[in-house]
mmCIF file of C-alpha atoms (C1' of nucleotides) in Angstrom:
data_model
loop_
_atom_site.group_PDB
_atom_site.id
_atom_site.type_symbol
_atom_site.label_atom_id
_atom_site.label_comp_id
_atom_site.label_asym_id
_atom_site.label_seq_id
_atom_site.Cartn_x
_atom_site.Cartn_y
_atom_site.Cartn_z
ATOM 1 C CA MET A 1 134.074 89.652 99.056
ATOM 2 C CA SER A 2 135.471 91.852 96.309
ATOM 3 C CA ILE A 3 135.981 89.417 93.482
ATOM 4 C CA ALA A 4 134.043 86.225 92.806
ATOM 5 C CA ASP A 5 131.457 86.344 95.537
ATOM 6 C CA ASP A 6 129.651 83.030 95.615
ATOM 7 C CA PHE A 7 126.152 84.482 95.592
ATOM 8 C CA ASP A 8 124.554 84.571 92.158
ATOM 9 C CA LEU A 9 121.821 87.072 91.376
ATOM 10 C CA GLN A 10 120.809 85.016 88.348
ATOM 11 C CA ASN A 11 119.747 82.244 90.686
ATOM 12 C CA PHE A 12 117.904 84.390 93.169
ATOM 13 C CA LEU A 13 114.274 83.683 92.467
ATOM 14 C CA PRO A 14 112.668 87.070 93.165
ATOM 15 C CA TYR A 15 115.240 88.764 90.952
ATOM 16 C CA LEU A 16 114.944 86.238 88.158
ATOM 17 C CA LEU A 17 111.158 86.278 88.298
ATOM 18 C CA ASN A 18 111.099 90.038 88.087
ATOM 19 C CA GLN A 19 113.354 90.073 85.066
ATOM 20 C CA ALA A 20 111.336 87.451 83.257
ATOM 21 C CA ALA A 21 108.084 89.203 84.136
ATOM 22 C CA GLU A 22 109.382 92.526 82.925
ATOM 23 C CA VAL A 23 110.603 91.197 79.608
ATOM 24 C CA SER A 24 107.493 89.156 78.907
ATOM 25 C CA SER A 25 105.210 92.078 79.747
ATOM 26 C CA LEU A 26 106.938 94.495 77.468
ATOM 27 C CA GLN A 27 105.697 93.287 74.129
ATOM 28 C CA PHE A 28 102.114 93.091 75.264
ATOM 29 C CA GLN A 29 102.383 96.463 76.963
ATOM 30 C CA GLN A 30 103.270 98.097 73.699
ATOM 31 C CA VAL A 31 100.057 96.868 72.156
ATOM 32 C CA TYR A 32 97.609 98.050 74.792
ATOM 33 C CA LYS A 33 99.528 101.264 75.256
ATOM 34 C CA ASP A 34 99.921 102.179 71.597
ATOM 35 C CA ARG A 35 96.554 100.927 70.458
ATOM 36 C CA TYR A 36 94.309 102.065 73.306
ATOM 37 C CA GLY A 37 96.454 104.336 75.458
ATOM 38 C CA MET A 38 95.919 102.007 78.397
ATOM 39 C CA LEU A 39 97.952 101.392 81.504
ATOM 40 C CA ARG A 40 98.652 97.984 83.015
ATOM 41 C CA THR A 41 95.992 98.548 85.653
ATOM 42 C CA GLU A 42 93.497 99.453 82.953
ATOM 43 C CA TRP A 43 93.887 96.392 80.767
ATOM 44 C CA ARG A 44 93.672 94.268 83.868
ATOM 45 C CA VAL A 45 90.335 95.764 84.831
ATOM 46 C CA LEU A 46 89.180 95.494 81.223
ATOM 47 C CA PHE A 47 90.114 91.816 81.142
ATOM 48 C CA HIS A 48 88.377 91.047 84.403
ATOM 49 C CA LEU A 49 85.168 92.558 83.114
ATOM 50 C CA GLY A 50 85.611 90.935 79.719
ATOM 51 C CA ILE A 51 86.122 87.512 81.224
ATOM 52 C CA TYR A 52 83.721 87.537 84.160
ATOM 53 C CA GLY A 53 81.116 90.026 83.005
ATOM 54 C CA LYS A 54 79.440 92.499 85.335
ATOM 55 C CA MET A 55 81.188 92.900 88.663
ATOM 56 C CA THR A 56 82.042 95.468 91.356
ATOM 57 C CA ALA A 57 85.384 97.150 92.005
ATOM 58 C CA LYS A 58 85.656 95.169 95.208
ATOM 59 C CA GLN A 59 85.318 91.879 93.394
ATOM 60 C CA ILE A 60 87.950 92.911 90.873
ATOM 61 C CA GLY A 61 90.226 93.677 93.778
ATOM 62 C CA GLU A 62 89.730 90.278 95.316
ATOM 63 C CA ARG A 63 90.517 88.472 92.107
ATOM 64 C CA SER A 64 93.410 90.613 90.918
ATOM 65 C CA LYS A 65 94.934 91.518 94.262
ATOM 66 C CA MET A 66 95.274 95.088 93.021
ATOM 67 C CA HIS A 67 94.800 97.841 95.576
ATOM 68 C CA LYS A 68 91.441 99.582 95.507
ATOM 69 C CA THR A 69 92.868 102.998 94.662
ATOM 70 C CA LYS A 70 94.496 101.604 91.544
ATOM 71 C CA ILE A 71 91.216 100.025 90.555
ATOM 72 C CA SER A 72 89.256 103.176 91.294
ATOM 73 C CA ARG A 73 91.497 105.211 89.027
ATOM 74 C CA ALA A 74 91.595 102.608 86.285
ATOM 75 C CA VAL A 75 87.793 102.391 86.355
ATOM 76 C CA ALA A 76 87.520 106.177 86.168
ATOM 77 C CA LYS A 77 89.677 106.262 83.040
ATOM 78 C CA LEU A 78 87.876 103.386 81.376
ATOM 79 C CA ALA A 79 84.525 105.056 82.109
ATOM 80 C CA GLU A 80 85.794 108.354 80.734
ATOM 81 C CA ARG A 81 86.765 106.611 77.508
ATOM 82 C CA ARG A 82 83.351 104.928 77.390
ATOM 83 C CA PHE A 83 84.732 101.416 77.756
ATOM 84 C CA LEU A 84 82.507 100.678 80.719
ATOM 85 C CA THR A 85 79.367 101.860 82.499
ATOM 86 C CA ARG A 86 78.570 102.035 86.209
ATOM 87 C CA HIS A 87 75.256 101.272 87.888
ATOM 88 C CA ARG A 88 74.567 101.603 91.582
ATOM 89 C CA ASP A 89 72.988 98.683 93.302
ATOM 90 C CA GLY A 90 69.404 99.475 94.291
ATOM 91 C CA ALA A 91 69.505 97.654 97.613
ATOM 92 C CA ASP A 92 73.009 98.595 98.774
ATOM 93 C CA ARG A 93 73.915 101.950 97.337
ATOM 94 C CA ARG A 94 77.582 101.617 98.235
ATOM 95 C CA LEU A 95 78.001 99.006 95.535
ATOM 96 C CA GLU A 96 78.579 99.923 91.943
ATOM 97 C CA TYR A 97 78.316 97.376 89.180
ATOM 98 C CA LEU A 98 80.758 97.782 86.346
ATOM 99 C CA GLU A 99 80.076 96.471 82.883
ATOM 100 C CA LEU A 100 81.804 96.844 79.529
ATOM 101 C CA THR A 101 80.148 98.867 76.790
ATOM 102 C CA GLU A 102 80.186 97.585 73.234
ATOM 103 C CA ALA A 103 83.373 99.608 72.641
ATOM 104 C CA GLY A 104 84.873 98.031 75.745
ATOM 105 C CA ARG A 105 83.975 94.559 74.561
ATOM 106 C CA ARG A 106 85.533 95.275 71.171
ATOM 107 C CA ALA A 107 88.739 96.428 72.836
ATOM 108 C CA TYR A 108 88.701 93.390 75.083
ATOM 109 C CA ARG A 109 88.209 90.947 72.222
ATOM 110 C CA ASP A 110 90.955 92.618 70.255
ATOM 111 C CA LEU A 111 93.428 92.543 73.118
ATOM 112 C CA ARG A 112 92.433 89.015 74.059
ATOM 113 C CA GLU A 113 93.485 87.850 70.613
ATOM 114 C CA VAL A 114 96.778 89.677 70.946
ATOM 115 C CA ALA A 115 97.255 88.060 74.352
ATOM 116 C CA LYS A 116 96.513 84.599 73.011
ATOM 117 C CA THR A 117 98.938 85.042 70.147
ATOM 118 C CA HIS A 118 101.570 86.425 72.447
ATOM 119 C CA ASP A 119 101.092 83.577 74.869
ATOM 120 C CA SER A 120 101.306 80.961 72.142
ATOM 121 C CA ALA A 121 104.525 82.482 70.878
ATOM 122 C CA LEU A 122 106.020 82.229 74.348
ATOM 123 C CA ALA A 123 104.720 78.722 74.884
ATOM 124 C CA ALA A 124 106.102 77.558 71.540
ATOM 125 C CA ARG A 125 109.609 77.981 72.866
ATOM 126 C CA PHE A 126 109.197 75.135 75.340
ATOM 127 C CA SER A 127 107.834 71.626 75.502
ATOM 128 C CA GLU A 128 104.285 71.143 76.661
ATOM 129 C CA ALA A 129 105.423 69.242 79.726
ATOM 130 C CA ASP A 130 107.866 71.960 80.732
ATOM 131 C CA MET A 131 105.245 74.605 80.162
ATOM 132 C CA ALA A 132 102.789 72.745 82.392
ATOM 133 C CA THR A 133 105.369 72.462 85.165
ATOM 134 C CA PHE A 134 106.263 76.089 84.712
ATOM 135 C CA LYS A 135 102.711 77.378 85.049
ATOM 136 C CA ARG A 136 101.957 75.091 87.944
ATOM 137 C CA MET A 137 104.931 76.487 89.824
ATOM 138 C CA LEU A 138 104.060 80.058 88.966
ATOM 139 C CA ARG A 139 100.568 79.545 90.286
ATOM 140 C CA ALA A 140 101.920 78.011 93.473
ATOM 141 C CA LEU A 141 104.255 80.949 93.991
ATOM 142 C CA ALA A 142 101.571 83.487 93.116
ATOM 143 C CA SER A 143 99.144 81.979 95.574
ATOM 144 C CA GLY A 144 101.764 82.530 98.218
ATOM 145 C CA ALA A 145 101.050 79.811 100.737
ATOM 146 C CA ALA A 146 104.319 78.906 102.395
ATOM 147 C CA MET B 1 81.461 87.241 76.312
ATOM 148 C CA SER B 2 79.516 88.082 79.467
ATOM 149 C CA ILE B 3 79.654 84.840 81.361
ATOM 150 C CA ALA B 4 82.264 82.098 81.070
ATOM 151 C CA ASP B 5 84.610 83.650 78.586
ATOM 152 C CA ASP B 6 87.098 81.010 77.508
ATOM 153 C CA PHE B 7 90.173 83.134 78.048
ATOM 154 C CA ASP B 8 91.834 82.573 81.403
ATOM 155 C CA LEU B 9 93.991 85.242 82.984
ATOM 156 C CA GLN B 10 95.561 82.611 85.220
ATOM 157 C CA ASN B 11 97.097 81.046 82.153
ATOM 158 C CA PHE B 12 98.282 84.246 80.538
ATOM 159 C CA LEU B 13 102.014 84.219 81.099
ATOM 160 C CA PRO B 14 102.799 87.933 81.541
ATOM 161 C CA TYR B 15 100.015 88.207 84.115
ATOM 162 C CA LEU B 16 100.971 85.057 85.945
ATOM 163 C CA LEU B 17 104.643 85.965 85.962
ATOM 164 C CA ASN B 18 103.881 89.368 87.384
ATOM 165 C CA GLN B 19 101.793 87.928 90.179
ATOM 166 C CA ALA B 20 104.388 85.334 91.092
ATOM 167 C CA ALA B 21 107.152 87.933 90.959
ATOM 168 C CA GLU B 22 105.207 90.321 93.146
ATOM 169 C CA VAL B 23 104.391 87.747 95.795
ATOM 170 C CA SER B 24 107.878 86.269 95.908
ATOM 171 C CA SER B 25 109.478 89.724 96.175
ATOM 172 C CA LEU B 26 107.339 90.850 99.049
ATOM 173 C CA GLN B 27 108.994 89.102 101.927
ATOM 174 C CA PHE B 28 112.472 90.103 100.863
ATOM 175 C CA GLN B 29 111.320 93.648 100.161
ATOM 176 C CA GLN B 30 110.173 94.020 103.726
ATOM 177 C CA VAL B 31 113.630 93.186 104.975
ATOM 178 C CA TYR B 32 115.640 95.616 102.877
ATOM 179 C CA LYS B 33 113.012 98.286 103.292
ATOM 180 C CA ASP B 34 112.514 97.974 107.041
ATOM 181 C CA ARG B 35 116.104 97.205 107.917
ATOM 182 C CA TYR B 36 117.943 99.620 105.612
ATOM 183 C CA GLY B 37 115.269 101.881 104.119
ATOM 184 C CA MET B 38 116.248 100.697 100.659
ATOM 185 C CA LEU B 39 114.319 100.582 97.420
ATOM 186 C CA ARG B 40 114.402 97.746 94.933
ATOM 187 C CA THR B 41 116.825 99.635 92.709
ATOM 188 C CA GLU B 42 119.070 100.249 95.680
ATOM 189 C CA TRP B 43 119.465 96.685 96.841
ATOM 190 C CA ARG B 44 120.110 95.676 93.255
ATOM 191 C CA VAL B 45 122.966 98.129 92.943
ATOM 192 C CA LEU B 46 124.238 97.079 96.367
ATOM 193 C CA PHE B 47 124.216 93.440 95.301
ATOM 194 C CA HIS B 48 126.009 94.109 92.042
ATOM 195 C CA LEU B 49 128.796 95.870 93.880
ATOM 196 C CA GLY B 50 128.840 93.237 96.604
ATOM 197 C CA ILE B 51 129.116 90.406 94.128
ATOM 198 C CA TYR B 52 131.380 91.869 91.470
ATOM 199 C CA GLY B 53 133.349 94.428 93.447
ATOM 200 C CA LYS B 54 134.326 97.811 92.044
ATOM 201 C CA MET B 55 132.462 98.764 88.882
ATOM 202 C CA THR B 56 130.976 101.745 87.041
ATOM 203 C CA ALA B 57 127.306 102.709 86.755
ATOM 204 C CA LYS B 58 127.456 101.763 83.092
ATOM 205 C CA GLN B 59 128.608 98.261 83.884
ATOM 206 C CA ILE B 60 125.858 97.843 86.448
ATOM 207 C CA GLY B 61 123.399 98.901 83.779
ATOM 208 C CA GLU B 62 124.681 96.309 81.334
ATOM 209 C CA ARG B 63 124.395 93.499 83.831
ATOM 210 C CA SER B 64 121.113 94.461 85.435
ATOM 211 C CA LYS B 65 119.347 95.961 82.411
ATOM 212 C CA MET B 66 118.189 98.789 84.662
ATOM 213 C CA HIS B 67 117.920 102.210 83.063
ATOM 214 C CA LYS B 68 120.784 104.556 83.802
ATOM 215 C CA THR B 69 118.602 107.143 85.552
ATOM 216 C CA LYS B 70 117.425 104.535 88.036
ATOM 217 C CA ILE B 71 121.011 103.555 88.681
ATOM 218 C CA SER B 72 122.101 107.159 89.020
ATOM 219 C CA ARG B 73 119.476 107.794 91.664
ATOM 220 C CA ALA B 74 120.118 104.559 93.507
ATOM 221 C CA VAL B 75 123.847 105.313 93.573
ATOM 222 C CA ALA B 76 123.194 108.825 94.870
ATOM 223 C CA LYS B 77 121.153 107.460 97.757
ATOM 224 C CA LEU B 78 123.617 104.734 98.607
ATOM 225 C CA ALA B 79 126.448 107.276 98.552
ATOM 226 C CA GLU B 80 124.458 109.628 100.768
ATOM 227 C CA ARG B 81 124.001 106.838 103.290
ATOM 228 C CA ARG B 82 127.726 106.023 103.090
ATOM 229 C CA PHE B 83 127.209 102.570 101.636
ATOM 230 C CA LEU B 84 129.492 103.281 98.693
ATOM 231 C CA THR B 85 132.207 105.646 97.516
ATOM 232 C CA ARG B 86 132.852 107.101 94.063
ATOM 233 C CA HIS B 87 136.232 107.661 92.406
ATOM 234 C CA ARG B 88 136.741 109.244 89.007
ATOM 235 C CA ASP B 89 138.940 107.386 86.585
ATOM 236 C CA GLY B 90 142.228 109.246 86.067
ATOM 237 C CA ALA B 91 142.495 108.522 82.361
ATOM 238 C CA ASP B 92 138.860 108.929 81.337
ATOM 239 C CA ARG B 93 137.230 111.404 83.653
ATOM 240 C CA ARG B 94 133.705 110.537 82.518
ATOM 241 C CA LEU B 95 133.973 107.204 84.299
ATOM 242 C CA GLU B 96 133.242 106.853 87.954
ATOM 243 C CA TYR B 97 134.169 103.723 89.863
ATOM 244 C CA LEU B 98 131.760 102.688 92.563
ATOM 245 C CA GLU B 99 132.808 100.603 95.516
ATOM 246 C CA LEU B 100 131.126 99.540 98.740
ATOM 247 C CA THR B 101 132.295 100.975 102.031
ATOM 248 C CA GLU B 102 132.640 98.721 105.040
ATOM 249 C CA ALA B 103 129.082 99.653 106.032
ATOM 250 C CA GLY B 104 127.949 98.791 102.523
ATOM 251 C CA ARG B 105 129.689 95.433 102.676
ATOM 252 C CA ARG B 106 128.076 94.712 106.018
ATOM 253 C CA ALA B 107 124.633 95.524 104.630
ATOM 254 C CA TYR B 108 125.339 93.396 101.576
ATOM 255 C CA ARG B 109 126.455 90.398 103.596
ATOM 256 C CA ASP B 110 123.452 90.707 105.850
ATOM 257 C CA LEU B 111 120.986 90.945 102.982
ATOM 258 C CA ARG B 112 122.762 88.185 101.084
ATOM 259 C CA GLU B 113 122.074 85.812 103.959
ATOM 260 C CA VAL B 114 118.448 86.866 104.036
ATOM 261 C CA ALA B 115 118.253 86.318 100.285
ATOM 262 C CA LYS B 116 119.793 82.876 100.539
ATOM 263 C CA THR B 117 117.410 81.843 103.279
ATOM 264 C CA HIS B 118 114.453 83.235 101.407
ATOM 265 C CA ASP B 119 115.506 81.481 98.233
ATOM 266 C CA SER B 120 115.969 78.162 100.007
ATOM 267 C CA ALA B 121 112.525 78.459 101.519
ATOM 268 C CA LEU B 122 111.016 78.995 98.085
ATOM 269 C CA ALA B 123 113.041 76.207 96.530
ATOM 270 C CA ALA B 124 112.070 73.777 99.276
ATOM 271 C CA ARG B 125 108.518 73.810 98.001
ATOM 272 C CA PHE B 126 109.472 72.025 94.785
ATOM 273 C CA SER B 127 111.555 69.127 93.587
ATOM 274 C CA GLU B 128 115.098 69.818 92.443
ATOM 275 C CA ALA B 129 114.295 68.770 88.908
ATOM 276 C CA ASP B 130 111.283 71.054 88.708
ATOM 277 C CA MET B 131 113.276 73.893 90.156
ATOM 278 C CA ALA B 132 115.992 73.414 87.552
ATOM 279 C CA THR B 133 113.433 73.459 84.744
ATOM 280 C CA PHE B 134 111.780 76.466 86.273
ATOM 281 C CA LYS B 135 114.955 78.522 86.482
ATOM 282 C CA ARG B 136 116.083 77.509 83.035
ATOM 283 C CA MET B 137 112.792 78.744 81.601
ATOM 284 C CA LEU B 138 112.884 81.955 83.563
ATOM 285 C CA ARG B 139 116.363 82.666 82.277
ATOM 286 C CA ALA B 140 115.242 81.973 78.732
ATOM 287 C CA LEU B 141 112.299 84.336 79.091
ATOM 288 C CA ALA B 142 114.404 86.993 80.805
ATOM 289 C CA SER B 143 117.010 86.905 78.066
ATOM 290 C CA GLY B 144 114.199 87.756 75.717
ATOM 291 C CA ALA B 145 115.296 86.171 72.437
ATOM 292 C CA ALA B 146 112.143 85.299 70.517
ATOM 293 C "C1'" DC C 1 143.633 122.532 66.212
ATOM 294 C "C1'" DG C 2 138.314 122.662 65.407
ATOM 295 C "C1'" DT C 3 134.178 120.820 64.308
ATOM 296 C "C1'" DT C 4 131.043 116.987 64.801
ATOM 297 C "C1'" DG C 5 129.698 112.884 67.018
ATOM 298 C "C1'" DT C 6 129.604 109.798 70.972
ATOM 299 C "C1'" DT C 7 129.667 108.465 75.721
ATOM 300 C "C1'" DA C 8 128.932 108.535 81.143
ATOM 301 C "C1'" DG C 9 126.253 110.303 84.136
ATOM 302 C "C1'" DT C 10 122.813 113.930 85.989
ATOM 303 C "C1'" DT C 11 118.811 116.794 86.208
ATOM 304 C "C1'" DA C 12 114.071 118.525 85.225
ATOM 305 C "C1'" DC C 13 109.526 117.671 84.364
ATOM 306 C "C1'" DA C 14 105.612 114.670 83.649
ATOM 307 C "C1'" DA C 15 103.299 110.269 84.590
ATOM 308 C "C1'" DA C 16 102.205 106.846 87.899
ATOM 309 C "C1'" DA C 17 102.136 104.264 92.330
ATOM 310 C "C1'" DT C 18 101.456 104.433 97.342
ATOM 311 C "C1'" DC C 19 99.503 105.668 101.699
ATOM 312 C "C1'" DA C 20 96.358 108.055 104.517
ATOM 313 C "C1'" DA C 21 92.468 110.440 105.189
ATOM 314 C "C1'" DC C 22 87.968 111.286 103.496
ATOM 315 C "C1'" DT C 23 82.556 110.685 101.854
ATOM 316 C "C1'" DG C 24 78.524 108.344 101.824
ATOM 317 C "C1'" DT C 25 76.186 104.256 103.071
ATOM 318 C "C1'" DT C 26 74.788 100.025 105.655
ATOM 319 C "C1'" DA C 27 74.989 97.053 109.919
ATOM 320 C "C1'" DA C 28 74.969 96.175 114.958
ATOM 321 C "C1'" DC C 29 73.153 96.744 118.995
ATOM 322 C "C1'" DA C 30 72.488 99.243 123.359
ATOM 323 C "C1'" DT D 1 66.038 105.316 117.537
ATOM 324 C "C1'" DG D 2 70.969 106.833 118.282
ATOM 325 C "C1'" DT D 3 75.500 105.935 118.385
ATOM 326 C "C1'" DT D 4 79.448 103.423 116.850
ATOM 327 C "C1'" DA D 5 81.672 100.429 113.733
ATOM 328 C "C1'" DA D 6 82.382 98.605 109.181
ATOM 329 C "C1'" DC D 7 82.392 98.904 104.306
ATOM 330 C "C1'" DA D 8 82.695 100.577 99.064
ATOM 331 C "C1'" DG D 9 84.772 103.641 96.759
ATOM 332 C "C1'" DT D 10 87.184 108.315 96.067
ATOM 333 C "C1'" DT D 11 90.454 111.993 96.727
ATOM 334 C "C1'" DG D 12 94.805 114.338 98.089
ATOM 335 C "C1'" DA D 13 99.583 114.473 99.456
ATOM 336 C "C1'" DT D 14 103.931 112.275 98.965
ATOM 337 C "C1'" DT D 15 107.104 109.172 96.725
ATOM 338 C "C1'" DT D 16 108.856 106.762 92.835
ATOM 339 C "C1'" DT D 17 109.371 106.054 88.005
ATOM 340 C "C1'" DG D 18 109.917 107.246 83.148
ATOM 341 C "C1'" DT D 19 111.189 110.315 79.318
ATOM 342 C "C1'" DA D 20 113.941 113.858 77.487
ATOM 343 C "C1'" DA D 21 116.977 117.118 77.580
ATOM 344 C "C1'" DC D 22 121.148 118.383 79.480
ATOM 345 C "C1'" DT D 23 126.491 118.754 81.092
ATOM 346 C "C1'" DA D 24 131.043 117.386 80.867
ATOM 347 C "C1'" DA D 25 134.429 114.658 78.774
ATOM 348 C "C1'" DC D 26 136.570 112.034 75.088
ATOM 349 C "C1'" DA D 27 137.239 110.521 69.971
ATOM 350 C "C1'" DA D 28 137.619 110.918 65.007
ATOM 351 C "C1'" DC D 29 138.940 113.115 61.337
ATOM 352 C "C1'" DG D 30 139.216 117.080 58.165
#
DNA sequence: CGTTGTTAGTTACAAAATCAACTGTTAACA
DNA sequence: TGTTAACAGTTGATTTTGTAACTAACAACG
């Protein structure tokens, strides 16, 4: 096996996907990190609330597939920084509705524009048809179903 | 922004890539974790040595783009478990050549087969043409160049 | 030589992710 | 009701990662 093994890491999908994901996340990461001191989990929660409006931690978990402890901690930090507020449900007091404050909405709108620009820059490197195929396949892989 | 924001996370490339990468890594992760107690960094180092034969930590870093501290720790664990050996270069004693032991080669060959099977299963879900486009785009994104 | 800079790799400390156990609440049903 | 199970969310302990500073070795050049 020493020299010239026939297996190629650059063709192994999980490896390749991870490398592409890492590289493409980096630029955007610098923005939310430098500008708002956020973590990946935090901008994700922010975006979910920005896009869908008021929702519970549980619902965010279902949509994002993030583990509830990550969400709990991200929510705590966003609340601490006054980007969101929490209200208990009157009927079922286990539930807590999360909603962005005005500051949170401002941050969301700002980052959304950065995301759109970033996405366009990436998309511009490929044809529209290729990009459509690409996203369709990513969604299929992300959804998992064998 | 509350309801029906026009931005869609499912179209935002860094997010989508991360989700696809996470899902597609999971099955393989379970194998190297359960079967050999390895971490992601560890199987990567193992594969580099399995594919390319004897090389230094620096060279692994150049090929994999992993940070040298990750590699250092992965190498330490693999050495501890007798999957690889280290020899100092006689001429330049800063360099350390890493090489798989027989046990390391066995683990590599085993995991390589799992990887191949896993990869085929993923590939089988798409046409060959789509898969070629997909990998070409992933490589372009991974290589970074704007 | 000897000083300064560079390189390969490691270690120490802080930040973050993961897993399990926990609190407080509602639901089910004998 | 009372007891047990299920659920939303939090907390704590452990593991893993990331950042910086470090050690040991070589190189360049006065």
